[in-house]
PDB file of C-alpha atoms and ligand atoms in Angstrom:
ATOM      1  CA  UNK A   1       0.000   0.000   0.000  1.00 54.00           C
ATOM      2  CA  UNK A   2       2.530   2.556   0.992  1.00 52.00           C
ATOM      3  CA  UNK A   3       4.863   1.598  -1.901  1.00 54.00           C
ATOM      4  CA  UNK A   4       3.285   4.291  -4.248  1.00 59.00           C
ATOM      5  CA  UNK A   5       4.915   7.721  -2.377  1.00 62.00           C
ATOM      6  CA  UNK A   6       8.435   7.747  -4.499  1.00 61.00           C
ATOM      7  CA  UNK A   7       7.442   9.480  -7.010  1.00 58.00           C
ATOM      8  CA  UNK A   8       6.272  12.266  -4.597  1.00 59.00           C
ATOM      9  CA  UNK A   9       9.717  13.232  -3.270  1.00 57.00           C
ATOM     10  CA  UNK A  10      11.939  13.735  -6.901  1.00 54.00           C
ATOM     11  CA  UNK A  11      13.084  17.603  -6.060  1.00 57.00           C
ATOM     12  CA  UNK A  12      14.368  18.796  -9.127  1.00 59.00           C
ATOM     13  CA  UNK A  13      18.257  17.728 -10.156  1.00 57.00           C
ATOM     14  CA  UNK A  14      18.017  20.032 -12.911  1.00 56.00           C
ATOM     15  CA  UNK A  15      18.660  23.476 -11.013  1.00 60.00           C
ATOM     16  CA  UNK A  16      22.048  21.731  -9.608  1.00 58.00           C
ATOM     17  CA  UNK A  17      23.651  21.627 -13.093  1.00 58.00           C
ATOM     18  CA  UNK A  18      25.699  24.856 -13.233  1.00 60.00           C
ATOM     19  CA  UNK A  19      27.206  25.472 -16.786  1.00 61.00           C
ATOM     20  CA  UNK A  20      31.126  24.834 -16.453  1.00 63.00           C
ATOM     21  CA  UNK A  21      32.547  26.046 -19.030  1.00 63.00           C
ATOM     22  CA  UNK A  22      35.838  27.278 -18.099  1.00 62.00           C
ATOM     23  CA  UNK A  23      37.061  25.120 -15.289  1.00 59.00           C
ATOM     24  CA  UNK A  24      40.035  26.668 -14.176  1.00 57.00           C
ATOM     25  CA  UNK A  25      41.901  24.805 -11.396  1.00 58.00           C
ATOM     26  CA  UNK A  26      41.425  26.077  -7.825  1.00 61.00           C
ATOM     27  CA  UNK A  27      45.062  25.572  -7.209  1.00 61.00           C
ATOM     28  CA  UNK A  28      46.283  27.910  -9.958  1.00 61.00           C
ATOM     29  CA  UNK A  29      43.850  30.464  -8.403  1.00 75.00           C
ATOM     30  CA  UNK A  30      45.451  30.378  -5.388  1.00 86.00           C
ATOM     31  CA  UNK A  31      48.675  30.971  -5.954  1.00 90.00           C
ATOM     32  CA  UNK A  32      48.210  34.451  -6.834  1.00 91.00           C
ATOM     33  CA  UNK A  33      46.465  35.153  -3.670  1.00 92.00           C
ATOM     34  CA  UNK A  34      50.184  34.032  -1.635  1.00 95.00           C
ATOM     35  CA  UNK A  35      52.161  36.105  -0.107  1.00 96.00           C
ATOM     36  CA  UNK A  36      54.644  34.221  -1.906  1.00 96.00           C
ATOM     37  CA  UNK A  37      53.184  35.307  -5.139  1.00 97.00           C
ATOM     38  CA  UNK A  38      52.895  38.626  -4.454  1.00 97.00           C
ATOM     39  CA  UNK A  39      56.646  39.099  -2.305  1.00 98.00           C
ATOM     40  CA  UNK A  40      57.620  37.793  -6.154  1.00 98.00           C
ATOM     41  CA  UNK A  41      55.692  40.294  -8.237  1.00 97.00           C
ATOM     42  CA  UNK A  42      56.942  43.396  -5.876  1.00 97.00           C
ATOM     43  CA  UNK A  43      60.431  42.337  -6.440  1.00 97.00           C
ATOM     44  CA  UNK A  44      60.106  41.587 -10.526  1.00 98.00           C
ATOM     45  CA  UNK A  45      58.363  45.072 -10.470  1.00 97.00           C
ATOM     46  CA  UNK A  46      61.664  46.496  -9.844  1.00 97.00           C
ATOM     47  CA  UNK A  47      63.451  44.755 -12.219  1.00 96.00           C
ATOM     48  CA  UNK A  48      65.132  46.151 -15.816  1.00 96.00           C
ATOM     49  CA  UNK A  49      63.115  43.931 -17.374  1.00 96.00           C
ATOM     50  CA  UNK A  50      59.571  45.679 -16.047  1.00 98.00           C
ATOM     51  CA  UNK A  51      57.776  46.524 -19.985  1.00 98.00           C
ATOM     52  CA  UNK A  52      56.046  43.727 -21.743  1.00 98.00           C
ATOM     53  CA  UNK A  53      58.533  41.361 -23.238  1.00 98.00           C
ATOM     54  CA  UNK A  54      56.660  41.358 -26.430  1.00 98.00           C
ATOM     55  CA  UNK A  55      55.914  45.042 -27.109  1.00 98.00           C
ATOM     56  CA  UNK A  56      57.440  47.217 -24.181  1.00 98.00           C
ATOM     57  CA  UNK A  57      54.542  48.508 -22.888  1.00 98.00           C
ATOM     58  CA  UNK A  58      54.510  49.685 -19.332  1.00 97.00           C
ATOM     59  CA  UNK A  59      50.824  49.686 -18.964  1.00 95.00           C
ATOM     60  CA  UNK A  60      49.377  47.364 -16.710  1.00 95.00           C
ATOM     61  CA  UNK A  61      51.530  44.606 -16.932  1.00 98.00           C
ATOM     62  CA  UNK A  62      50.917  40.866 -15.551  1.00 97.00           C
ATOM     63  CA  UNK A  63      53.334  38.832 -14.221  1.00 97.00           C
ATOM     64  CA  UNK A  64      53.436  35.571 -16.494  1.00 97.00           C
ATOM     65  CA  UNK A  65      54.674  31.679 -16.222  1.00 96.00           C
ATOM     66  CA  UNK A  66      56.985  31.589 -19.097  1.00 95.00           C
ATOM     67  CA  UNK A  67      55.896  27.726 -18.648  1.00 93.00           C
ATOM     68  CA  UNK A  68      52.587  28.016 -17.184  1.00 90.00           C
ATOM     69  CA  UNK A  69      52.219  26.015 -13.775  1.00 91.00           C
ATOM     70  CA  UNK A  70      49.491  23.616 -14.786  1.00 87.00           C
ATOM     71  CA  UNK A  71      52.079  22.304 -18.036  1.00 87.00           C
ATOM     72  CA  UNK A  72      54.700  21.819 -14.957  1.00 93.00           C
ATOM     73  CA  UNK A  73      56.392  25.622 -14.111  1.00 95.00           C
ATOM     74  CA  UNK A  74      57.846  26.301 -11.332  1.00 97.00           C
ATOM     75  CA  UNK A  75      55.452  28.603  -9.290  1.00 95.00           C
ATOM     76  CA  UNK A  76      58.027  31.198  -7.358  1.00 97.00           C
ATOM     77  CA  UNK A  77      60.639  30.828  -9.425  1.00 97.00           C
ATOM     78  CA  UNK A  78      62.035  34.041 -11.006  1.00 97.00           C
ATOM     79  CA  UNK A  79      63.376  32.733 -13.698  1.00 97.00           C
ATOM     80  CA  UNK A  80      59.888  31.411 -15.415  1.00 98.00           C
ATOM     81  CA  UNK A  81      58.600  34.669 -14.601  1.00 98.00           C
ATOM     82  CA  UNK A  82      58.068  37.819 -17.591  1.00 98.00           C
ATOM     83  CA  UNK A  83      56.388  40.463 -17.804  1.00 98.00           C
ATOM     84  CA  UNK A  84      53.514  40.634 -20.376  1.00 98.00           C
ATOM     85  CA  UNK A  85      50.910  43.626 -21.258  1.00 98.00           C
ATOM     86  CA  UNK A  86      47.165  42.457 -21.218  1.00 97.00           C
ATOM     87  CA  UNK A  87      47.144  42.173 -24.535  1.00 97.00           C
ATOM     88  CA  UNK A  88      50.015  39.857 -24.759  1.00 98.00           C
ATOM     89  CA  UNK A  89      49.409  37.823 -21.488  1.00 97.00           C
ATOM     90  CA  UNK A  90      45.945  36.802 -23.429  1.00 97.00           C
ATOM     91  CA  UNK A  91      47.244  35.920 -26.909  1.00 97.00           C
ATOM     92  CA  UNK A  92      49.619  33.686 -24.925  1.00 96.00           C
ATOM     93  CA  UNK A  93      47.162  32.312 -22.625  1.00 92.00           C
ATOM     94  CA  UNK A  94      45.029  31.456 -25.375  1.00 93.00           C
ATOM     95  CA  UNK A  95      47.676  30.041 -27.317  1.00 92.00           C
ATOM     96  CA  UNK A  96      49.033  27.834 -24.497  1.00 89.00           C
ATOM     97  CA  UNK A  97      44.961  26.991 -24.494  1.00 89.00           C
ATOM     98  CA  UNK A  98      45.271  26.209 -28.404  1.00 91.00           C
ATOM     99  CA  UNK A  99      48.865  23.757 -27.445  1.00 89.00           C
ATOM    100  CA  UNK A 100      47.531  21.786 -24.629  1.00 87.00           C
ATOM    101  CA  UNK A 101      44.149  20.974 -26.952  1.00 91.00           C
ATOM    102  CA  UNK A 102      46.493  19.545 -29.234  1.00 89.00           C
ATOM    103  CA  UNK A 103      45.624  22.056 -31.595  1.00 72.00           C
ATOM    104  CA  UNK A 104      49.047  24.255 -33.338  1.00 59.00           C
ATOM    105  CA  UNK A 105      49.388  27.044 -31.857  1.00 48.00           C
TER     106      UNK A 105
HETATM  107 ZN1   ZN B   1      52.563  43.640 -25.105  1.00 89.34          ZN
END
């Protein structure tokens, strides 16, 4: 008799299924929250090589992984470190993207 209530209690799965699209590690994330991280940036800032490496700009500039962390960098090391523009940071971001989908770059 009482073997008829499951189909009462379904509340609805559907509104649980975020769209991921980009799933971006965590860990990657967190790195540039360190103090680590940012004890690193200070110190490149005042480097001869502060301008984008591709264009010289001096505007805005993000500190890049020559070899990005999640293809293996090293995370605090100076040495993978340059500085890129926006512009430049995102046309090698992309391209990195483009590489790792086994797609030429
Ligand atoms: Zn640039």
């Amino acid at each position: 008799m009482a073997g008829k209530r499951r189909l009462v209690s379904a509340p609805g799965r559907l509104v649980a299924a975020k769209p991921r699209l980009v799933s971006k590690p965590k860990v990657a994330e967190q790195i540039y929250q360190s103090p680590e991280w940012r004890a690193l940036r200070e110190a490149r800032r005042k480097d001869a090589d502060y301008h984008c490496v591709v264009c010289g700009s001096k505007h805005r500039l993000i500190l890049d992984h020559i070899i990005e962390i999640r293809d293996g960098g090293p995370k605090f090391e100076p040495k993978n470190t340059q500085w890129l523009c926006r512009v430049h940071h995102g046309l090698k971001t992309e391209a990195a993207k483009r590489t790792r989908a086994g797609l030429v770059g």
